[in-house]
Short mmCIF file of C-alpha atoms and ligand atoms in Angstrom, two decimals:
data_model
loop_
_atom_site.label_atom_id
_atom_site.label_comp_id
_atom_site.label_asym_id
_atom_site.label_seq_id
_atom_site.Cartn_x
_atom_site.Cartn_y
_atom_site.Cartn_z
CA MET A 6 -62.23 2.27 -46.67
CA LYS A 7 -61.76 4.56 -43.52
CA ALA A 8 -64.75 6.86 -42.57
CA PRO A 9 -63.94 10.73 -43.29
CA ALA A 10 -63.84 11.41 -39.38
CA VAL A 11 -61.18 8.85 -38.89
CA ASN A 12 -59.24 9.96 -41.69
CA ARG A 13 -59.47 13.57 -40.51
CA GLU A 14 -58.00 12.34 -36.98
CA LEU A 15 -55.29 10.69 -38.55
CA GLU A 16 -54.28 13.63 -40.52
CA GLU A 17 -54.46 15.72 -37.51
CA LEU A 18 -52.31 13.41 -35.66
CA SER A 19 -49.93 13.21 -38.31
CA ILE A 20 -49.75 17.18 -38.46
CA LEU A 21 -49.32 17.49 -34.77
CA PHE A 22 -46.36 14.83 -34.71
CA GLU A 23 -44.72 16.50 -37.57
CA LEU A 24 -45.04 19.81 -35.70
CA SER A 25 -43.90 18.57 -32.44
CA GLN A 26 -40.91 17.09 -33.90
CA LYS A 27 -39.94 20.29 -35.70
CA ILE A 28 -40.24 22.34 -32.46
CA ASN A 29 -38.00 19.83 -30.71
CA ILE A 30 -35.19 19.81 -33.24
CA SER A 31 -35.08 23.34 -34.16
CA ASN A 32 -34.09 26.42 -32.29
CA ASP A 33 -35.00 28.74 -35.03
CA LEU A 34 -38.39 30.39 -34.58
CA GLN A 35 -38.76 31.55 -38.02
CA ASP A 36 -38.06 28.06 -39.26
CA ILE A 37 -40.81 26.66 -37.02
CA LEU A 38 -43.27 29.21 -37.93
CA ASN A 39 -42.68 28.74 -41.57
CA THR A 40 -43.12 24.84 -41.01
CA ILE A 41 -46.26 25.38 -39.24
CA LEU A 42 -47.73 27.43 -41.98
CA ASP A 43 -46.51 25.14 -44.75
CA ILE A 44 -48.09 21.99 -43.20
CA LEU A 45 -51.39 23.83 -42.57
CA SER A 46 -51.40 24.73 -46.34
CA ARG A 47 -50.36 21.35 -47.55
CA LYS A 48 -52.30 19.16 -45.49
CA MET A 49 -55.36 21.22 -44.48
CA GLY A 50 -55.90 23.52 -47.25
CA MET A 51 -55.54 26.51 -45.05
CA THR A 52 -54.00 29.15 -47.24
CA ARG A 53 -52.54 32.63 -46.26
CA GLY A 54 -51.70 31.48 -42.89
CA THR A 55 -50.13 34.32 -40.90
CA VAL A 56 -48.65 34.37 -37.42
CA THR A 57 -48.76 37.80 -35.84
CA LEU A 58 -46.92 38.41 -32.57
CA LEU A 59 -47.18 41.44 -30.15
CA LYS A 60 -43.95 43.32 -29.74
CA PRO A 61 -42.92 42.92 -26.33
CA TYR A 62 -43.93 45.97 -24.00
CA THR A 63 -45.91 47.43 -26.79
CA ASP A 64 -49.58 47.18 -28.29
CA ASP A 65 -48.07 46.73 -31.59
CA LEU A 66 -49.00 43.32 -33.52
CA VAL A 67 -46.38 42.60 -36.44
CA ILE A 68 -46.69 39.78 -38.95
CA GLU A 69 -43.65 37.32 -37.95
CA ALA A 70 -44.40 34.76 -40.67
CA ALA A 71 -46.98 34.42 -43.34
CA HIS A 72 -47.54 31.74 -46.10
CA GLY A 73 -48.47 32.89 -49.46
CA LEU A 74 -47.61 36.63 -48.77
CA SER A 75 -45.20 38.77 -50.69
CA TYR A 76 -42.65 40.56 -48.66
CA ASP A 77 -44.47 43.94 -49.21
CA ALA A 78 -47.70 42.36 -48.28
CA LYS A 79 -45.99 41.30 -45.05
CA GLN A 80 -44.60 44.74 -44.31
CA ARG A 81 -48.10 46.21 -44.49
CA GLY A 82 -49.24 43.75 -41.96
CA HIS A 83 -49.16 45.95 -38.79
CA TYR A 84 -51.88 46.25 -36.41
CA LYS A 85 -52.73 47.86 -33.16
CA LEU A 86 -54.08 45.67 -30.32
CA GLY A 87 -58.01 45.78 -30.83
CA GLU A 88 -57.82 46.76 -34.31
CA GLY A 89 -59.41 44.54 -36.87
CA ILE A 90 -60.07 40.81 -36.33
CA THR A 91 -56.49 39.84 -35.51
CA GLY A 92 -56.33 42.78 -33.04
CA LYS A 93 -59.42 41.84 -31.58
CA VAL A 94 -58.37 38.32 -31.07
CA ALA A 95 -54.93 39.31 -29.62
CA ALA A 96 -56.81 41.70 -27.20
CA SER A 97 -59.53 39.36 -25.93
CA GLY A 98 -57.68 36.12 -26.10
CA LYS A 99 -60.69 34.55 -27.72
CA PRO A 100 -60.81 32.87 -31.07
CA MET A 101 -62.97 34.11 -33.97
CA VAL A 102 -64.47 32.51 -37.06
CA ILE A 103 -65.86 34.15 -39.97
CA SER A 104 -67.66 31.78 -42.27
CA ASN A 105 -67.58 34.33 -45.13
CA ILE A 106 -65.18 37.31 -44.94
CA ASN A 107 -67.37 39.21 -47.55
CA ASP A 108 -70.09 39.48 -45.03
CA GLU A 109 -67.75 41.02 -42.27
CA PRO A 110 -67.20 44.65 -41.94
CA ARG A 111 -64.33 44.28 -39.30
CA PHE A 112 -62.22 42.45 -41.99
CA LEU A 113 -59.45 45.11 -42.87
CA ASN A 114 -57.61 43.07 -45.51
CA LYS A 115 -54.43 45.25 -44.62
CA THR A 116 -52.24 43.13 -46.53
CA LYS A 117 -54.42 43.55 -49.73
CA THR A 118 -53.85 40.15 -51.08
CA ARG A 119 -57.30 39.11 -51.60
CA SER A 120 -59.21 40.38 -54.58
CA ASP A 121 -63.03 41.07 -54.19
CA LEU A 122 -63.64 38.05 -56.34
CA ASP A 123 -61.44 36.07 -54.20
CA LYS A 124 -63.17 37.15 -51.01
CA LYS A 125 -66.65 35.58 -52.14
CA ASN A 126 -65.67 32.12 -50.85
CA ILE A 127 -63.31 32.61 -48.14
CA SER A 128 -63.77 31.73 -44.33
CA PHE A 129 -61.35 33.23 -42.00
CA ILE A 130 -60.34 31.65 -38.63
CA CYS A 131 -58.22 33.46 -36.20
CA VAL A 132 -56.93 32.02 -32.82
CA PRO A 133 -54.93 33.55 -29.97
CA ILE A 134 -51.24 32.50 -29.22
CA LYS A 135 -50.82 32.21 -25.44
CA VAL A 136 -48.05 32.00 -23.12
CA GLY A 137 -49.70 30.84 -19.77
CA LYS A 138 -52.79 33.17 -19.42
CA GLU A 139 -50.93 36.01 -21.35
CA THR A 140 -52.06 36.53 -25.16
CA ILE A 141 -48.88 37.25 -27.27
CA GLY A 142 -50.19 37.00 -30.65
CA ALA A 143 -52.71 35.41 -33.25
CA LEU A 144 -52.58 32.78 -35.73
CA SER A 145 -55.09 33.16 -38.65
CA VAL A 146 -55.79 31.26 -41.81
CA ASP A 147 -57.97 31.59 -44.79
CA LYS A 148 -60.17 28.37 -45.97
CA LEU A 149 -62.19 27.84 -48.81
CA PHE A 150 -65.84 28.34 -47.65
CA GLN A 151 -67.91 25.25 -48.06
CA LYS A 152 -71.36 25.38 -47.02
CA ASP A 153 -71.52 21.64 -45.94
CA ILE A 154 -68.42 21.58 -43.68
CA SER A 155 -68.24 22.97 -40.13
CA LEU A 156 -65.30 25.08 -39.26
CA ASP A 157 -65.39 24.07 -35.63
CA GLU A 158 -63.08 21.09 -36.23
CA ASP A 159 -60.48 23.50 -38.05
CA LEU A 160 -60.85 25.83 -35.07
CA ARG A 161 -60.25 23.06 -32.69
CA LEU A 162 -57.03 22.04 -34.46
CA LEU A 163 -55.57 25.61 -34.91
CA THR A 164 -56.21 25.90 -31.12
CA ILE A 165 -54.04 22.97 -30.31
CA ILE A 166 -51.45 24.11 -32.77
CA SER A 167 -51.53 27.56 -31.55
CA SER A 168 -50.69 26.35 -27.91
CA LEU A 169 -47.70 24.38 -29.35
CA LEU A 170 -46.59 27.62 -30.93
CA GLY A 171 -47.08 29.53 -27.63
CA GLN A 172 -44.51 27.04 -26.01
CA ALA A 173 -42.05 27.46 -28.88
CA VAL A 174 -42.30 31.43 -28.83
CA LYS A 175 -41.81 31.01 -24.96
CA ILE A 176 -38.86 28.86 -25.36
CA HIS A 177 -37.11 31.19 -28.09
CA ARG A 178 -38.01 34.18 -26.21
CA ALA A 179 -36.09 32.68 -22.96
CA ILE A 180 -33.12 31.76 -25.13
CA ASN A 181 -32.87 35.34 -26.57
CA GLU A 182 -33.33 36.88 -23.13
CA GLU A 183 -30.72 34.53 -21.80
CA ARG A 184 -28.32 35.31 -24.70
CA ASP A 185 -28.99 39.37 -24.32
CA LYS A 186 -28.28 39.07 -20.63
CA LEU A 187 -25.02 37.20 -21.31
CA ARG A 188 -24.08 39.63 -23.88
CA ALA A 189 -24.88 42.57 -21.88
CA GLU A 190 -23.02 41.05 -18.84
CA ALA A 191 -19.94 40.24 -21.06
CA GLU A 192 -20.05 43.93 -22.49
CA LYS A 193 -20.12 45.29 -18.86
CA LEU A 194 -17.25 42.98 -17.73
CA ARG A 195 -15.37 43.93 -20.87
CA SER A 196 -15.63 47.47 -20.59
CA GLN A 197 -14.66 47.33 -16.68
CA LEU A 198 -11.63 45.31 -17.91
CA SER A 199 -10.59 47.50 -20.56
CA GLU A 200 -10.92 50.44 -18.34
CA LYS A 201 -8.69 48.84 -15.97
CA PHE A 202 -6.18 47.38 -18.64
CA ASN A 203 -7.05 49.08 -21.86
CA PHE A 204 -6.47 46.01 -24.03
CA THR A 205 -9.67 47.10 -26.20
CA ASN A 206 -8.64 45.09 -29.26
CA ILE A 207 -8.32 41.88 -27.57
CA ILE A 208 -11.78 40.26 -27.24
CA GLY A 209 -12.76 37.37 -24.88
CA ASN A 210 -14.52 37.18 -21.62
CA SER A 211 -13.75 33.74 -20.72
CA SER A 212 -12.14 33.06 -17.37
CA GLN A 213 -8.90 31.90 -19.25
CA MET A 214 -8.84 35.25 -21.14
CA HIS A 215 -9.43 37.02 -17.68
CA ASP A 216 -6.28 34.98 -16.45
CA VAL A 217 -4.41 36.24 -19.63
CA TYR A 218 -5.42 39.79 -18.91
CA VAL A 219 -4.06 39.77 -15.34
CA GLN A 220 -0.81 38.39 -16.75
CA ILE A 221 -0.37 41.02 -19.48
CA HIS A 222 -1.12 43.72 -16.70
CA GLN A 223 1.56 42.28 -14.64
CA ALA A 224 4.15 41.70 -17.67
CA SER A 225 3.67 45.44 -18.85
CA LYS A 226 4.74 46.60 -15.52
CA GLY A 227 8.16 44.88 -15.38
CA ASN A 228 10.90 44.36 -17.63
CA ALA A 229 11.49 40.82 -17.63
CA SER A 230 11.72 38.54 -20.75
CA ILE A 231 8.33 37.27 -21.60
CA LEU A 232 7.44 33.83 -23.53
CA ILE A 233 4.14 33.76 -25.00
CA ARG A 234 2.82 30.19 -25.77
CA GLY A 235 -0.18 28.87 -27.42
CA GLU A 236 -1.35 27.38 -30.90
CA SER A 237 -1.09 29.14 -34.05
CA GLY A 238 -3.82 32.02 -34.37
CA THR A 239 -4.58 32.22 -30.67
CA GLY A 240 -3.52 35.90 -30.44
CA LYS A 241 0.10 35.60 -29.34
CA GLU A 242 1.31 38.68 -31.41
CA LEU A 243 -1.89 40.65 -30.03
CA VAL A 244 -0.74 39.99 -26.43
CA ALA A 245 2.80 40.99 -27.51
CA HIS A 246 1.52 44.32 -28.75
CA ALA A 247 -0.61 44.82 -25.60
CA ILE A 248 2.35 44.29 -23.22
CA HIS A 249 4.52 46.74 -25.13
CA TYR A 250 1.78 49.47 -25.41
CA ASN A 251 0.87 49.20 -21.72
CA SER A 252 4.44 49.44 -20.71
CA ILE A 253 6.70 52.36 -20.00
CA ARG A 254 8.37 51.63 -23.40
CA SER A 255 5.18 52.35 -25.12
CA ALA A 256 6.36 55.45 -26.96
CA LYS A 257 9.52 53.50 -28.31
CA PRO A 258 9.71 51.16 -31.05
CA PHE A 259 8.03 47.67 -31.19
CA VAL A 260 10.18 45.66 -33.55
CA LYS A 261 9.04 42.16 -34.80
CA VAL A 262 10.96 39.38 -36.16
CA ASN A 263 9.45 36.35 -37.57
CA CYS A 264 12.27 33.80 -36.98
CA ALA A 265 10.41 31.06 -39.07
CA ALA A 266 10.16 33.19 -42.20
CA ILE A 267 13.76 34.28 -42.56
CA PRO A 268 15.96 31.89 -44.24
CA ALA A 269 18.89 30.45 -41.67
CA GLU A 270 21.70 31.99 -43.35
CA LEU A 271 20.06 35.56 -43.16
CA ILE A 272 18.75 35.46 -39.54
CA GLU A 273 21.93 36.80 -38.06
CA ALA A 274 22.20 39.52 -40.30
CA GLU A 275 18.46 40.32 -39.74
CA LEU A 276 18.82 40.42 -35.90
CA PHE A 277 22.20 41.90 -35.59
CA GLY A 278 22.75 43.95 -38.65
CA HIS A 279 25.58 43.83 -41.04
CA GLU A 280 28.48 45.89 -42.27
CA LYS A 281 29.02 46.82 -45.94
CA GLY A 282 30.60 44.07 -47.78
CA ALA A 283 30.19 41.55 -45.04
CA PHE A 284 28.79 39.16 -47.59
CA THR A 285 27.71 39.16 -51.36
CA GLY A 286 24.86 41.49 -51.63
CA ALA A 287 25.56 43.57 -48.54
CA TYR A 288 26.23 46.86 -50.47
CA GLN A 289 25.64 49.05 -47.49
CA GLN A 290 25.66 48.87 -43.54
CA LYS A 291 22.34 47.83 -42.21
CA LYS A 292 21.14 47.96 -38.64
CA GLY A 293 19.67 44.91 -37.15
CA LYS A 294 16.41 44.41 -35.29
CA PHE A 295 18.08 44.44 -31.96
CA GLU A 296 19.61 47.87 -32.74
CA LEU A 297 16.27 49.19 -34.04
CA ALA A 298 14.54 47.91 -30.90
CA HIS A 299 16.80 50.23 -28.76
CA SER A 300 14.60 51.53 -25.78
CA GLY A 301 11.76 49.53 -27.17
CA THR A 302 10.52 45.92 -27.45
CA ILE A 303 11.89 43.21 -29.60
CA PHE A 304 9.14 40.54 -30.46
CA LEU A 305 10.84 37.36 -31.48
CA ASP A 306 7.86 35.26 -33.16
CA GLU A 307 8.18 31.49 -33.57
CA VAL A 308 11.42 31.66 -31.51
CA GLY A 309 11.38 27.71 -31.63
CA ASP A 310 12.44 27.72 -35.23
CA LEU A 311 15.67 29.26 -34.56
CA SER A 312 18.80 27.09 -35.52
CA MET A 313 21.51 26.04 -32.84
CA PRO A 314 24.01 28.53 -33.93
CA THR A 315 21.71 31.56 -34.01
CA GLN A 316 20.57 30.38 -30.40
CA VAL A 317 24.11 30.51 -29.22
CA LYS A 318 24.38 34.29 -30.50
CA LEU A 319 20.88 35.15 -29.19
CA LEU A 320 22.08 33.93 -25.75
CA ARG A 321 24.96 36.36 -25.69
CA VAL A 322 22.86 39.15 -26.65
CA LEU A 323 20.30 38.41 -23.80
CA GLN A 324 23.22 37.88 -21.12
CA GLU A 325 25.31 40.75 -22.10
CA LYS A 326 22.91 43.19 -24.10
CA GLU A 327 25.76 43.53 -26.60
CA PHE A 328 26.64 42.21 -30.02
CA GLU A 329 28.46 42.82 -33.27
CA ARG A 330 26.95 43.57 -36.58
CA VAL A 331 27.96 40.63 -39.05
CA GLY A 332 31.25 41.32 -40.59
CA GLY A 333 31.86 44.07 -38.01
CA VAL A 334 34.10 44.59 -34.86
CA GLU A 335 32.23 47.35 -33.02
CA THR A 336 30.44 46.20 -30.07
CA ILE A 337 26.92 47.60 -29.98
CA LYS A 338 25.07 48.04 -26.81
CA THR A 339 21.21 48.04 -26.81
CA ASN A 340 18.62 48.40 -24.23
CA PHE A 341 15.69 46.29 -25.41
CA ARG A 342 12.91 44.31 -23.78
CA LEU A 343 12.44 40.80 -25.21
CA ILE A 344 9.16 39.19 -25.92
CA SER A 345 9.21 36.05 -27.66
CA ALA A 346 6.31 33.63 -28.90
CA THR A 347 6.09 29.97 -29.97
CA ASN A 348 3.48 27.28 -30.61
CA LYS A 349 6.46 24.58 -30.06
CA ASN A 350 6.86 22.37 -27.16
CA LEU A 351 10.30 23.96 -26.04
CA GLU A 352 10.55 21.54 -23.04
CA THR A 353 10.50 18.55 -25.61
CA MET A 354 12.74 20.27 -27.72
CA VAL A 355 15.35 20.98 -24.95
CA LYS A 356 14.99 17.15 -24.08
CA ASP A 357 15.73 16.29 -27.65
CA GLY A 358 18.84 18.49 -27.69
CA VAL A 359 17.41 20.98 -30.45
CA PHE A 360 16.83 23.89 -28.09
CA ARG A 361 19.41 25.33 -25.66
CA GLU A 362 18.33 24.80 -22.10
CA ASP A 363 20.14 27.98 -20.87
CA LEU A 364 18.21 29.92 -23.56
CA TYR A 365 15.00 28.40 -22.61
CA TYR A 366 15.47 29.86 -19.19
CA ARG A 367 16.42 32.95 -20.34
CA LEU A 368 13.26 33.54 -22.51
CA ASN A 369 10.99 31.88 -20.21
CA VAL A 370 11.24 34.31 -17.15
CA PHE A 371 7.64 34.95 -17.24
CA SER A 372 5.31 33.00 -19.59
CA ILE A 373 1.71 33.54 -20.74
CA PHE A 374 -0.20 30.86 -22.25
CA LEU A 375 -2.94 31.51 -24.79
CA PRO A 376 -5.65 28.59 -24.64
CA PRO A 377 -7.00 27.14 -27.71
CA LEU A 378 -10.23 28.59 -29.10
CA ARG A 379 -11.97 25.02 -28.56
CA ASP A 380 -11.26 25.32 -24.71
CA ARG A 381 -12.79 28.82 -24.40
CA ARG A 382 -16.18 28.47 -26.17
CA THR A 383 -17.68 31.19 -24.34
CA ASP A 384 -15.66 33.43 -26.31
CA ILE A 385 -16.65 32.34 -29.63
CA LEU A 386 -19.88 34.26 -30.16
CA LEU A 387 -18.27 37.52 -28.72
CA LEU A 388 -15.34 37.16 -31.33
CA ALA A 389 -17.68 36.22 -34.03
CA GLU A 390 -19.87 39.35 -33.38
CA HIS A 391 -16.79 41.59 -33.14
CA PHE A 392 -15.55 40.38 -36.46
CA LEU A 393 -18.89 40.56 -38.16
CA LYS A 394 -19.07 44.33 -36.90
CA THR A 395 -15.68 44.90 -38.25
CA TYR A 396 -15.98 43.34 -41.69
CA ALA A 397 -19.48 44.47 -42.28
CA GLU A 398 -18.33 48.23 -41.93
CA GLU A 399 -15.31 47.41 -44.00
CA ASN A 400 -17.35 46.00 -46.67
CA ASN A 401 -20.19 48.57 -46.21
CA LYS A 402 -22.92 45.99 -45.57
CA LYS A 403 -25.76 46.01 -43.14
CA ILE A 404 -25.34 42.65 -41.61
CA ASN A 405 -26.33 42.62 -37.75
CA ARG A 406 -27.09 39.05 -36.89
CA ILE A 407 -25.87 35.58 -36.75
CA SER A 408 -28.55 33.06 -36.95
CA THR A 409 -29.11 30.51 -34.11
CA PRO A 410 -28.10 27.60 -36.30
CA ALA A 411 -25.01 29.39 -37.65
CA ILE A 412 -24.14 30.09 -33.88
CA ASP A 413 -24.64 26.48 -33.07
CA MET A 414 -22.19 25.26 -36.10
CA MET A 415 -19.46 27.65 -34.67
CA MET A 416 -19.96 26.48 -31.01
CA THR A 417 -19.51 22.82 -32.16
CA TYR A 418 -16.51 23.21 -34.35
CA HIS A 419 -13.28 22.51 -32.99
CA TRP A 420 -11.35 25.49 -34.48
CA PRO A 421 -7.91 24.11 -35.33
CA GLY A 422 -6.70 27.57 -36.78
CA ASN A 423 -8.16 29.30 -33.55
CA VAL A 424 -9.13 32.72 -33.70
CA ARG A 425 -7.47 33.39 -37.08
CA GLU A 426 -9.67 30.82 -38.51
CA LEU A 427 -12.83 32.18 -36.93
CA GLU A 428 -11.91 35.73 -38.28
CA ASN A 429 -11.23 34.37 -41.79
CA CYS A 430 -14.71 32.40 -41.72
CA ILE A 431 -16.64 35.60 -40.57
CA GLU A 432 -14.82 37.78 -43.32
CA ARG A 433 -15.72 34.98 -45.96
CA ALA A 434 -19.46 35.01 -44.61
CA VAL A 435 -19.73 38.65 -44.77
CA LEU A 436 -18.65 38.66 -48.39
CA VAL A 437 -21.00 35.88 -49.56
CA CYS A 438 -23.93 37.07 -47.26
CA ASP A 439 -26.68 39.31 -49.28
CA GLY A 440 -29.14 39.74 -46.44
CA GLU A 441 -28.91 41.17 -42.91
CA THR A 442 -28.18 37.83 -41.30
CA ILE A 443 -25.21 35.34 -41.46
CA HIS A 444 -26.80 31.90 -41.98
CA GLY A 445 -25.28 28.41 -41.73
CA HIS A 446 -24.89 28.30 -45.36
CA HIS A 447 -22.74 31.25 -45.50
CA LEU A 448 -20.24 29.41 -43.30
CA PRO A 449 -17.24 27.27 -44.86
CA PRO A 450 -18.19 23.35 -45.29
CA SER A 451 -15.58 22.58 -42.72
CA LEU A 452 -17.97 23.69 -40.13
CA GLN A 453 -20.51 21.27 -41.03
CA THR A 454 -20.05 18.90 -38.13
CA SER A 455 -19.48 15.08 -39.10
CA THR A 456 -22.78 14.23 -37.57
CA GLN A 457 -24.63 16.63 -39.96
CA ARG A 458 -22.56 14.99 -42.76
CA GLU A 459 -23.58 11.62 -41.80
CA GLN A 460 -27.20 12.42 -41.61
CA THR A 461 -27.22 13.91 -45.17
CA GLU A 462 -24.75 11.57 -46.96
CA ASP A 463 -25.03 7.84 -46.96
CA ILE A 464 -21.36 7.22 -47.81
CA SER A 465 -19.20 4.26 -48.04
CA PHE A 466 -16.38 3.07 -45.73
CA GLU A 467 -13.74 4.13 -48.23
CA GLU A 468 -15.32 7.55 -48.55
CA LYS A 469 -15.46 7.96 -44.76
CA VAL A 470 -11.88 7.20 -44.40
CA ALA A 471 -11.00 9.51 -47.22
CA THR A 472 -13.15 12.30 -45.58
CA TYR A 473 -11.27 11.76 -42.37
CA GLU A 474 -7.87 11.77 -43.99
CA LYS A 475 -8.57 15.09 -45.93
CA ASP A 476 -9.98 16.59 -42.69
CA LEU A 477 -6.75 15.60 -40.63
CA ILE A 478 -4.60 17.31 -43.34
CA ILE A 479 -6.76 20.47 -43.38
CA ASP A 480 -6.85 20.75 -39.72
CA ALA A 481 -2.73 20.38 -39.65
CA LEU A 482 -2.55 22.91 -42.62
CA LYS A 483 -4.68 25.43 -40.67
CA ALA A 484 -2.58 24.91 -37.30
CA THR A 485 0.73 25.33 -39.38
CA ARG A 486 -0.59 28.25 -41.54
CA GLY A 487 -0.07 26.20 -44.76
CA ASN A 488 3.31 24.96 -43.90
CA ILE A 489 3.74 21.53 -45.55
CA SER A 490 6.85 20.34 -43.69
CA LYS A 491 5.20 21.37 -40.35
CA THR A 492 2.07 19.63 -41.33
CA ALA A 493 3.99 16.37 -42.20
CA GLU A 494 5.69 16.76 -38.82
CA MET A 495 2.45 17.28 -36.87
CA LEU A 496 0.93 13.96 -38.55
CA HIS A 497 4.07 12.01 -38.03
CA THR A 498 4.33 11.40 -41.76
CA THR A 499 6.52 12.50 -44.78
CA VAL A 500 6.31 15.73 -46.79
CA ARG A 501 5.97 13.36 -49.88
CA ILE A 502 2.84 11.46 -48.42
CA VAL A 503 1.41 14.92 -47.42
CA GLY A 504 2.04 16.18 -50.84
CA TYR A 505 0.68 13.13 -52.43
CA LYS A 506 -2.58 13.38 -50.38
CA MET A 507 -3.08 16.98 -51.08
CA LYS A 508 -2.85 16.37 -54.85
CA GLN A 509 -5.25 13.29 -54.43
CA TYR A 510 -7.92 15.59 -52.49
CA ASN A 511 -7.22 18.71 -54.30
CA ILE A 512 -6.03 20.65 -51.27
CA ASP A 513 -4.24 23.74 -51.79
CA TYR A 514 -1.96 24.54 -48.91
CA LYS A 515 -1.80 28.52 -49.92
CA ASN A 516 -5.62 28.70 -48.81
CA TYR A 517 -4.36 28.19 -45.22
CA ARG A 518 -1.70 30.89 -45.11
N1 LIG B 601 -8.52 37.51 -28.46
C1 LIG B 601 -8.67 38.21 -29.65
N2 LIG B 601 -9.50 39.22 -29.85
C2 LIG B 601 -9.64 39.90 -31.19
N3 LIG B 601 -8.80 39.46 -32.31
C3 LIG B 601 -8.03 38.33 -32.11
C4 LIG B 601 -7.92 37.55 -30.76
N4 LIG B 601 -7.21 36.58 -30.93
C5 LIG B 601 -6.56 36.66 -31.98
N5 LIG B 601 -7.22 37.53 -32.71
C6 LIG B 601 -6.86 37.88 -34.19
O1 LIG B 601 -6.71 36.78 -34.91
C7 LIG B 601 -5.55 36.91 -35.84
C8 LIG B 601 -4.27 36.03 -35.57
O2 LIG B 601 -3.90 36.46 -34.10
P1 LIG B 601 -2.23 36.47 -33.93
O3 LIG B 601 -1.51 36.97 -35.11
O4 LIG B 601 -2.07 37.32 -32.61
O5 LIG B 601 -1.96 34.90 -33.48
P2 LIG B 601 -0.78 34.14 -33.30
O6 LIG B 601 -1.01 33.30 -32.07
O7 LIG B 601 0.33 35.16 -33.15
O8 LIG B 601 -0.44 33.36 -34.49
P3 LIG B 601 1.10 32.47 -34.97
O9 LIG B 601 1.44 31.79 -33.99
O10 LIG B 601 0.31 31.87 -36.25
O11 LIG B 601 1.74 33.76 -35.28
C9 LIG B 601 -5.17 38.31 -35.78
O12 LIG B 601 -5.89 39.03 -36.91
C10 LIG B 601 -5.66 38.87 -34.54
O13 LIG B 601 -5.97 40.14 -34.70
#
């Protein structure tokens, strides 16, 4: 059998090892503090552990974490520097040990968690938490008073732990300061930019977005046709709006046509209008989008989805600025500005003979590219906080923070559905969150990274392949906004196979619209 002293040393070593590991892997200070107090209680019989920290630039001490204290008791735990034992330790930077708190008049018992009966047998140890020479708080614990056991060993262990804790607080404060600095800097730049360009609803401070702002500014000054490119959900429509509302046409109509959503046989009537009786169901004359956009801007979204015959007609309108309604003979002249957008590779389509080269040049006089969100990660936090504010207000909820682990999950995710997916993700998180902070578990399962999954699940080869297959399909559905034939195209497979796999994995395409 090992001697008690050896046992104690082993126990201390294992505690210190467990703690330093926790500090190494976690960025979440609350998590670290709770773990420390939990280990002290579990392994050393130290109950009611409390970490009290000085609020920066004040002499107020506030309970940051407490083991075995209710929420109300924690709220009562406010001290002034120098007040009570905790306040004295924080003020002097020296530890205090009280073998029996019943004999100690300075013991304030502010949290009111010990009854008089309890107090009889309790010792109290409080050590300062320091960063360098500065004392930033105190760590205290209760221990059952035992006549024959010296408290010196506990004091020594707590002093080591509090120095580890000091390091963790220091790192945490440095990260927060850095983040606040970046946020303030981003806010400053954003307001400078929005003063200059007034694109208040477009969020993003990455260098790529700065290029986009400059291009929007240039585009809105002229009258040339603009082609906006980028994956689905990157903000192409937002940019089209910004160009229009910053141009001299801003007081005139902005007319949007989603070329992919209108059936091929109706697109011409939609664009150019029709006369009464032009086809079955044409009960009266109807103006087309080009006519409605007179003096304003027409925005052709998903222009890569236009059929060849419609492309020919569109080309004529762009060249001559005139057209006839379907079934009509009168030539209508309009003055519009054209902005179009696509997530397709038009150059390849031209090469493949499915998109007219002359139309391509007409559309692409000035092009603006919106980079995918995964290529401008510095915008993720800014966008997430913007959406958090919007949806918290909309849902009357007081959520004002996103936890560090949740931020890490968002920063490492690849966002196949881009900003739209991030927006949906935050909207959902706000709905399911019932506190003041968005945590990792409020985010959708797709944000759990594959490494996290591998760590938690010991799964077979077949299951891994199935997970990969499922992820591929879901990513493609997000990128195509739930369009099955485009998903099949993107994955170089058939609609039948996608349909079969969706059934197999219980995936509903409607969730990605
Ligand atoms: N930079 C941004 N700042 C704020 N919101 C954004 C930004 N980019 C996109 N969004 C929001 O994300 C959603 C999708 O944006 P939008 O519809 O403009 O994308 P899109 O590229 O036109 O997508 P699609 O190609 O699928 O039509 C919208 O709700 C939009 O407001």
